[in-house]
Coordinates of C-alpha atoms and ligand atoms in Angstrom, one line a residue:
X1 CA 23.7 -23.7 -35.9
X2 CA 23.6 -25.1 -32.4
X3 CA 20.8 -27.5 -32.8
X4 CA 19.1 -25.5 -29.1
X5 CA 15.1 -24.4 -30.7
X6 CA 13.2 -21.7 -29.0
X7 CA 9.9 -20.0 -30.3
X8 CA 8.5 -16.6 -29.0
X9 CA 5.6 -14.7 -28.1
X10 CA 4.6 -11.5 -28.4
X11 CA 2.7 -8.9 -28.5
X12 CA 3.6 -5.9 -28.0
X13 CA 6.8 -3.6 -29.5
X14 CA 9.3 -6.8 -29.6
X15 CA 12.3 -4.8 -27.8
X16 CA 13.1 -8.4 -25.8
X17 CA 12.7 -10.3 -28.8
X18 CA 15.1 -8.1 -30.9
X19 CA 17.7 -8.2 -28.1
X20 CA 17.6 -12.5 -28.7
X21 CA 17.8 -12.0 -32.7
X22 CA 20.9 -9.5 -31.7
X23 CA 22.5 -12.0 -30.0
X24 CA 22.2 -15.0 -32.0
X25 CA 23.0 -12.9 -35.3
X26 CA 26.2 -11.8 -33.0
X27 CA 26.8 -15.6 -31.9
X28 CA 26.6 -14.8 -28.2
X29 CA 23.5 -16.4 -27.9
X30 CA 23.6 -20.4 -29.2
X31 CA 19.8 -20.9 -30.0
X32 CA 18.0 -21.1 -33.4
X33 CA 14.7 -19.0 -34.0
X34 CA 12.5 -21.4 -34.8
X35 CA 9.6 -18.8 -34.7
X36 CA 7.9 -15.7 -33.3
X37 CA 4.2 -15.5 -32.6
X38 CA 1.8 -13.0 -31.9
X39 CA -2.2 -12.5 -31.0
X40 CA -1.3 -8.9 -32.5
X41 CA -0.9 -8.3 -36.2
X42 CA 0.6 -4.6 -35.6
X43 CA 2.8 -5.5 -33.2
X44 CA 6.1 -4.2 -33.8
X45 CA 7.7 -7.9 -32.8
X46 CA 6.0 -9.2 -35.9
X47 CA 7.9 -6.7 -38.4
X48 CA 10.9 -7.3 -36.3
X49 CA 10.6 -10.9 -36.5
X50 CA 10.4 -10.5 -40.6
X51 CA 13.1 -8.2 -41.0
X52 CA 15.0 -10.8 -39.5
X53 CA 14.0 -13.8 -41.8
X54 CA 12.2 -15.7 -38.2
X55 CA 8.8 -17.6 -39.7
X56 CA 6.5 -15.2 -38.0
X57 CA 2.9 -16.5 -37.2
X58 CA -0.1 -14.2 -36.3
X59 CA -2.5 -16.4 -34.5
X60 CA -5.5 -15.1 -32.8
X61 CA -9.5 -16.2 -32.3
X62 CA -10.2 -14.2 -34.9
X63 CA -7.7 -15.8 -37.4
X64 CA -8.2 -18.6 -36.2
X65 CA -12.5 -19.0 -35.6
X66 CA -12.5 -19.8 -32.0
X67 CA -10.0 -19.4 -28.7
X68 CA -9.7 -23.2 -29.1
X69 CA -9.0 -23.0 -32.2
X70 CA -6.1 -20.6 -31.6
X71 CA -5.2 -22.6 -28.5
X72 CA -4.7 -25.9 -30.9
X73 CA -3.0 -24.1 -33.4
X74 CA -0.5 -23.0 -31.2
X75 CA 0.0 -26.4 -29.7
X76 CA 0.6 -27.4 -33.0
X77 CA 3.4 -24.8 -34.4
X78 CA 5.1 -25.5 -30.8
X79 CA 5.1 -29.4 -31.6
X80 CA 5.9 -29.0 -35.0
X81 CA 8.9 -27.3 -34.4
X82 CA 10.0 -29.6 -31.9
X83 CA 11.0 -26.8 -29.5
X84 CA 13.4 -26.8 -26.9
X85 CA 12.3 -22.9 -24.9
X86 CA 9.0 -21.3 -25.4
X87 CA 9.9 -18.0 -24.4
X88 CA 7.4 -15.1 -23.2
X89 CA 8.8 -11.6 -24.4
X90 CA 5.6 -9.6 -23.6
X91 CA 2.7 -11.8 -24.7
X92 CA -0.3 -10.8 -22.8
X93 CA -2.4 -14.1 -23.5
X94 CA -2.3 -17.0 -21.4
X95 CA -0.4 -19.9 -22.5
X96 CA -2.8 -22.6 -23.1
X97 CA -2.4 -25.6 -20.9
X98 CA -2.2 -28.1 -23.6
X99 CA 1.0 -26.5 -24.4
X100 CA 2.5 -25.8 -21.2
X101 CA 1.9 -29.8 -20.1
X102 CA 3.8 -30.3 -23.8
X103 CA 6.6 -28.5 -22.9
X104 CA 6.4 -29.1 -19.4
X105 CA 9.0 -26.6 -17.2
X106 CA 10.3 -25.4 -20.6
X107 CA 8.2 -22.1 -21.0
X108 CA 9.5 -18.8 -19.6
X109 CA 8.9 -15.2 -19.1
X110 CA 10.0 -12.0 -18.3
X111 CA 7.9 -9.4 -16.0
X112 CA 8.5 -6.2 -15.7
X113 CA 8.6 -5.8 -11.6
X114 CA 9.7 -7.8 -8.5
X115 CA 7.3 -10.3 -8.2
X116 CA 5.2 -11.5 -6.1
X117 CA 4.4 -7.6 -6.4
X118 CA 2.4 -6.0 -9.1
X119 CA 2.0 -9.3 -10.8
X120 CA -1.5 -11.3 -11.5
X121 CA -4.0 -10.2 -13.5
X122 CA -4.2 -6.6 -14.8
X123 CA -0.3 -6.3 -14.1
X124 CA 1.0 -6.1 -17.3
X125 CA 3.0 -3.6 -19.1
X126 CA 2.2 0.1 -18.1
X127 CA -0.1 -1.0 -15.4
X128 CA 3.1 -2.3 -13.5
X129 CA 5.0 0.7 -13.6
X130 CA 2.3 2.8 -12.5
X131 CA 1.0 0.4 -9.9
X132 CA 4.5 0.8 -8.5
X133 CA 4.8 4.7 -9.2
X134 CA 1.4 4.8 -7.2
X135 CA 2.5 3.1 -4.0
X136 CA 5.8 5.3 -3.6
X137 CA 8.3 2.3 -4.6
X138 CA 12.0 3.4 -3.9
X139 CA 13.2 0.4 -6.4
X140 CA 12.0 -2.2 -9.2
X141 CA 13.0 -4.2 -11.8
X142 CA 12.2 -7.1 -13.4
X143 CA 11.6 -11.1 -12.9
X144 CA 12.3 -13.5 -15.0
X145 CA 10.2 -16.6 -14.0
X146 CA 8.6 -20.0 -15.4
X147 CA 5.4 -19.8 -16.5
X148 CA 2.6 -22.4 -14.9
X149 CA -0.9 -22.9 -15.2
X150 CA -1.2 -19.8 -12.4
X151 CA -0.3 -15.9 -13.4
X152 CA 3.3 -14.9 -12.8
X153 CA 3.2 -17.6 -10.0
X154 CA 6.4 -20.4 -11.4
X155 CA 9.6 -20.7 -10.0
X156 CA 11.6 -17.5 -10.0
X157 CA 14.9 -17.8 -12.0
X158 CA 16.2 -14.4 -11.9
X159 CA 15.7 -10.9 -9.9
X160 CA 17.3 -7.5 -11.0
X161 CA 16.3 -4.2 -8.8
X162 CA 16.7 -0.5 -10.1
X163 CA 16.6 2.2 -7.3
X164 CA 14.0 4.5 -8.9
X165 CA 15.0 8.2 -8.3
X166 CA 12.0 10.5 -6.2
X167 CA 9.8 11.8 -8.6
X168 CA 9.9 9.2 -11.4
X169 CA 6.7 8.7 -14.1
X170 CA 5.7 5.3 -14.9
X171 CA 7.2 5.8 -18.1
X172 CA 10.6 6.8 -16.7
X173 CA 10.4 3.3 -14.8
X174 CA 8.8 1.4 -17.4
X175 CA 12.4 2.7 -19.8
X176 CA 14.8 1.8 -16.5
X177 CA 13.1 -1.2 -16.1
X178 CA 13.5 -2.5 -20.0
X179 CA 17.0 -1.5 -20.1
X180 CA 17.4 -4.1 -17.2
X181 CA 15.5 -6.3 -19.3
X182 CA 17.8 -5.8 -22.4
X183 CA 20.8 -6.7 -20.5
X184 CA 19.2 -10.0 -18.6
X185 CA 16.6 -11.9 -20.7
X186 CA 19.1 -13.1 -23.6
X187 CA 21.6 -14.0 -20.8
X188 CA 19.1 -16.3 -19.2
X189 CA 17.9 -18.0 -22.5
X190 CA 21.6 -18.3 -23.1
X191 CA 22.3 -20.0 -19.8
X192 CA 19.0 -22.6 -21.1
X193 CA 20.7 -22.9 -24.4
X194 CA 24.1 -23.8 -22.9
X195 CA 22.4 -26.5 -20.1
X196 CA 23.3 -24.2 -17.5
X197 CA 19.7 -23.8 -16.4
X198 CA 18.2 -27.2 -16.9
X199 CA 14.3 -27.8 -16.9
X200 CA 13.2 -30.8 -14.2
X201 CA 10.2 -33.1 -14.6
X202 CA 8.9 -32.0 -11.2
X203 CA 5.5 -30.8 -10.5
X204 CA 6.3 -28.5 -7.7
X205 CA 6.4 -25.1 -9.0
X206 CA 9.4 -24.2 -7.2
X207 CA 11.9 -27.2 -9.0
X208 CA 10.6 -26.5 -12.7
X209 CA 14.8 -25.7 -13.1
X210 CA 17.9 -26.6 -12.0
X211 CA 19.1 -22.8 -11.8
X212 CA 22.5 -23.1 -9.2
X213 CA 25.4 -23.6 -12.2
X214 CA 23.5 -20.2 -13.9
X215 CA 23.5 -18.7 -10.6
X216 CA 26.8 -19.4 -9.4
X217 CA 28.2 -18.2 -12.8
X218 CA 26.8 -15.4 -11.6
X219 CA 28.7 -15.0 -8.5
X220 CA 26.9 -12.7 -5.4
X221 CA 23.9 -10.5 -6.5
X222 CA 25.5 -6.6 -6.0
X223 CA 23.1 -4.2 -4.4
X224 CA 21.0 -2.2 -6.9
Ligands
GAR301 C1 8.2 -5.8 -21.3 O1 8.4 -4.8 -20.3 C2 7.8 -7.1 -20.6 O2 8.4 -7.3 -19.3 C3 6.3 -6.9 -20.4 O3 5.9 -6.3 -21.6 C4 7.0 -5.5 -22.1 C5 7.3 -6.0 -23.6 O4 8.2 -5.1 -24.2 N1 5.6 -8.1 -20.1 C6 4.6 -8.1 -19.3 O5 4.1 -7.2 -18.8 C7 4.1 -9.6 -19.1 N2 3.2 -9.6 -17.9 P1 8.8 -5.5 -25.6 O6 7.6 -5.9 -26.5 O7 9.4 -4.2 -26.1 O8 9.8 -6.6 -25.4

């Protein structure tokens, strides 16, 4: 056990989320699950979560009476598992702001395209991938960013681009783009779980972390 707590949230098939269980079952990844949450019942992250023993919490305004009900609630799981990284894996509710002043520079998430592009509101899942199908995009990929109290607007911590071949579907991007997904998100969370990304107490959005030893472990960014 190495003592680092992260929660996530979902809501959608849980392929991120299974790629972290993977890693810490395989002990690449030194984190403990404290817990997975979703808005979504059905989502395949919440049967994913079980099957891997993670306390898994549905928590929506309907299970919960009110959206600041639901908001409270989930400010309360986060304190009471004293977390260390909230972590986005495809959650399409906003964080509430009580939780993101808790854990202030210490929530992140994954989008699926090379933001600032196709991000905001409406860009989520499928709708990314055929935004960028639509407008002729030779490449995408993914961006792995802190979350603040604006959409897919917090410091960028990681970019990976896929040259898209002529002709692609949204869904053939939307598969090339997870498979870059799979191979980066758990290495990020690992670099937070080994204090080579470290979280800041500044309010600009673009110091939330201290990225450079995660970065330079890296070494130089090939071309996709
Ligand atoms: C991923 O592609 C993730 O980047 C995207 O949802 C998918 C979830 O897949 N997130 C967003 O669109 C957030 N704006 P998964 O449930 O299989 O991990």
């Amino acid at each position: 056990m190495s003592g680092y707590r992260i929660g996530v949230l979902a809501s959608g098939g849980g392929s991120n989320l299974q790629v972290l269980m993977d890693k810490i079952r395989a002990g690449d990844l030194p984190a403990e699950l404290s817990f997975v949450l979703s808005n979504n019942s059905k989502a395949g992250a919440m049967a994913k979560a079980k099957a891997f023993g993670a306390s898994a919490y549905h928590v929506s305004s309907v299970t919960e009476g009110s959206e600041s009900l639901a908001e409270g609630r989930i400010l309360d799981l986060v304190k009471t598992h004293n977390l260390d990284l909230l972590v986005l894996a495809g959650y399409m509710k906003k964080v509430p702001p009580a939780v993101l002043s808790h854990l202030k520079n210490r929530v992140v998430n994954i989008h699926p395209a090379l933001l600032p592009a196709f991000g905001g509101a409406g860009f989520y899942g499928h709708h990314v991938h055929a935004g960028v199908v639509a407008r002729g995009c030779q490449y995408s990929g993914l961006t792995i960013h802190m979350v603040n109290e604006a959409y897919d607007e917090g410091q960028i911590v990681l970019q990976r681009a896929v040259a898209l071949p002529p002709g692609s579907t949204a869904e053939q991007v939307g598969a090339l783009v997870l498979r870059l997904e799979h191979a980066w998100y758990w290495r990020v969370v690992e670099a937070f779980a080994r204090g080579r990304i470290r979280p800041t107490l500044s309010d600009k959005p673009g110091e939330a972390v201290d990225a450079r030893d995660f970065l330079s472990d890296l070494g130089p960014t090939p071309d996709p």
